[in-house]
Amino acid sequence: MGDLILITGVTGFLATHVVGAALEAGYKVRGTVRDLSKGDSLSELYPSRKDQLELVEVKDLIHSDLTEAFKDVKAIIHTASPYVIQGIEDPEKQLLSPAIEGTLNVMRAARAASVQRVVITSSFAAVTLFDKGGPWRDYTYTEDDWNPATFEQANDASKPGAWIYSASKALAEKAAWNFAKENDIELVTMCPPMIYSKTIQKVTSKAKLNTSSATIYNLISKPAEMPDNRLPLFCDARDVAKAHVQALKTDGAVGHRVLLCGGSYTWQSATKLLLEQRPELKDRLPSLDNVEDETRTIARLDTTIAQRDLGIQFISFEQCLLDSVDQLLAMEKQW
């Protein structure tokens, strides 16, 4: 059996994919959950790998003593981070401190446990430059691009929730890099845009869908109008998960921010694709009547490190969408 690694927040949408990729790669996984009873569904997903998977309860990554959780761990994948974009009344309490201090507590525990390598799930939100158009510009983003938001700017409840969330991701990632450099920890951060895919989690109702899966389900639920094209760049969760695990095994990405992107899309193009590939869904899709095609230029992400050093061959949006829709339709029958 391979080395013992720790993955935070293992019941999350992306984290369940990361757990699966790590188990498949032969690692022994210790995963943190806020409530052990909620981890049962994850254990049930991998009955043949029970000897590789161990869950530990960590109620709060900010204040908890992580000593026991990190004992004998060789590497860490930190995926847990708050996702709040609506109803933000206290940005510092709801987003900024949990993201920054939670990350720093993980980094401090890694140092104390002599963990050499840490992989952190960051986001394109930490890369994008909103004042220059964000994803809507003729530009190729690289790992040298940073969301310039400051803590003081982000701690303002009058700002849009998505803007505050994006700032929290950038500030948490910057804190991790500063800590890693000061303490000689090998750090890799992953910066994907929107993450879609089939879900590994057990979903018992529409209300239990994660945000990105719910967005796709809404598309095939006869919405009154075409969804907004807010972030027209995506990566399949299976590729994001593989990148996290590959970063544990290879040295090429150490010290880098790894941009992950399978391409661009719009909901207009997604609707046309489904009409072509799944014509039986015609009556469930938004109408294309009087809907103009998106003509704004969409930015690109430099994914050289992901492809060259981590061996990622990105899943296309077509495959990602069709796989997701087919699974949602199958799950729908059980609700």
mmCIF file of N, CA and C in Angstrom, residues 116-120 180 184-189 253-256:
data_model
loop_
_atom_site.group_PDB
_atom_site.id
_atom_site.type_symbol
_atom_site.label_atom_id
_atom_site.label_comp_id
_atom_site.label_asym_id
_atom_site.label_seq_id
_atom_site.Cartn_x
_atom_site.Cartn_y
_atom_site.Cartn_z
ATOM 1 N N GLN A 116 6.116 17.231 3.957
ATOM 2 C CA GLN A 116 6.947 17.940 2.996
ATOM 3 C C GLN A 116 6.154 18.593 1.874
ATOM 4 N N ARG A 117 5.039 17.963 1.457
ATOM 5 C CA ARG A 117 4.322 18.500 0.292
ATOM 6 C C ARG A 117 2.847 18.727 0.598
ATOM 7 N N VAL A 118 2.365 19.883 0.170
ATOM 8 C CA VAL A 118 0.967 20.251 0.340
ATOM 9 C C VAL A 118 0.413 20.694 -1.012
ATOM 10 N N VAL A 119 -0.761 20.171 -1.359
ATOM 11 C CA VAL A 119 -1.469 20.587 -2.573
ATOM 12 C C VAL A 119 -2.767 21.257 -2.127
ATOM 13 N N ILE A 120 -2.998 22.460 -2.591
ATOM 14 C CA ILE A 120 -4.172 23.223 -2.165
ATOM 15 C C ILE A 120 -5.078 23.516 -3.355
ATOM 16 N N ALA A 180 4.611 28.748 3.000
ATOM 17 C CA ALA A 180 5.427 27.682 2.406
ATOM 18 C C ALA A 180 6.860 28.151 2.171
ATOM 19 N N ASP A 184 9.916 26.274 4.088
ATOM 20 C CA ASP A 184 10.471 25.241 3.202
ATOM 21 C C ASP A 184 9.515 24.070 2.990
ATOM 22 N N ILE A 185 8.260 24.376 2.745
ATOM 23 C CA ILE A 185 7.268 23.351 2.419
ATOM 24 C C ILE A 185 7.046 23.359 0.913
ATOM 25 N N GLU A 186 7.039 22.179 0.312
ATOM 26 C CA GLU A 186 6.765 22.071 -1.120
ATOM 27 C C GLU A 186 5.266 22.282 -1.338
ATOM 28 N N LEU A 187 4.924 23.341 -2.040
ATOM 29 C CA LEU A 187 3.516 23.689 -2.243
ATOM 30 C C LEU A 187 3.157 23.691 -3.719
ATOM 31 N N VAL A 188 1.964 23.179 -4.013
ATOM 32 C CA VAL A 188 1.369 23.260 -5.346
ATOM 33 C C VAL A 188 -0.059 23.749 -5.146
ATOM 34 N N THR A 189 -0.483 24.729 -5.931
ATOM 35 C CA THR A 189 -1.879 25.155 -5.854
ATOM 36 C C THR A 189 -2.562 24.912 -7.191
ATOM 37 N N ALA A 253 5.493 20.245 -10.804
ATOM 38 C CA ALA A 253 4.556 21.315 -10.460
ATOM 39 C C ALA A 253 4.881 21.998 -9.140
ATOM 40 N N VAL A 254 5.849 21.469 -8.402
ATOM 41 C CA VAL A 254 6.179 22.038 -7.087
ATOM 42 C C VAL A 254 6.617 23.496 -7.240
ATOM 43 N N GLY A 255 6.041 24.344 -6.413
ATOM 44 C CA GLY A 255 6.376 25.760 -6.476
ATOM 45 C C GLY A 255 5.588 26.519 -7.521
ATOM 46 N N HIS A 256 4.555 25.866 -8.082
ATOM 47 C CA HIS A 256 3.778 26.504 -9.150
ATOM 48 C C HIS A 256 2.293 26.565 -8.817
#
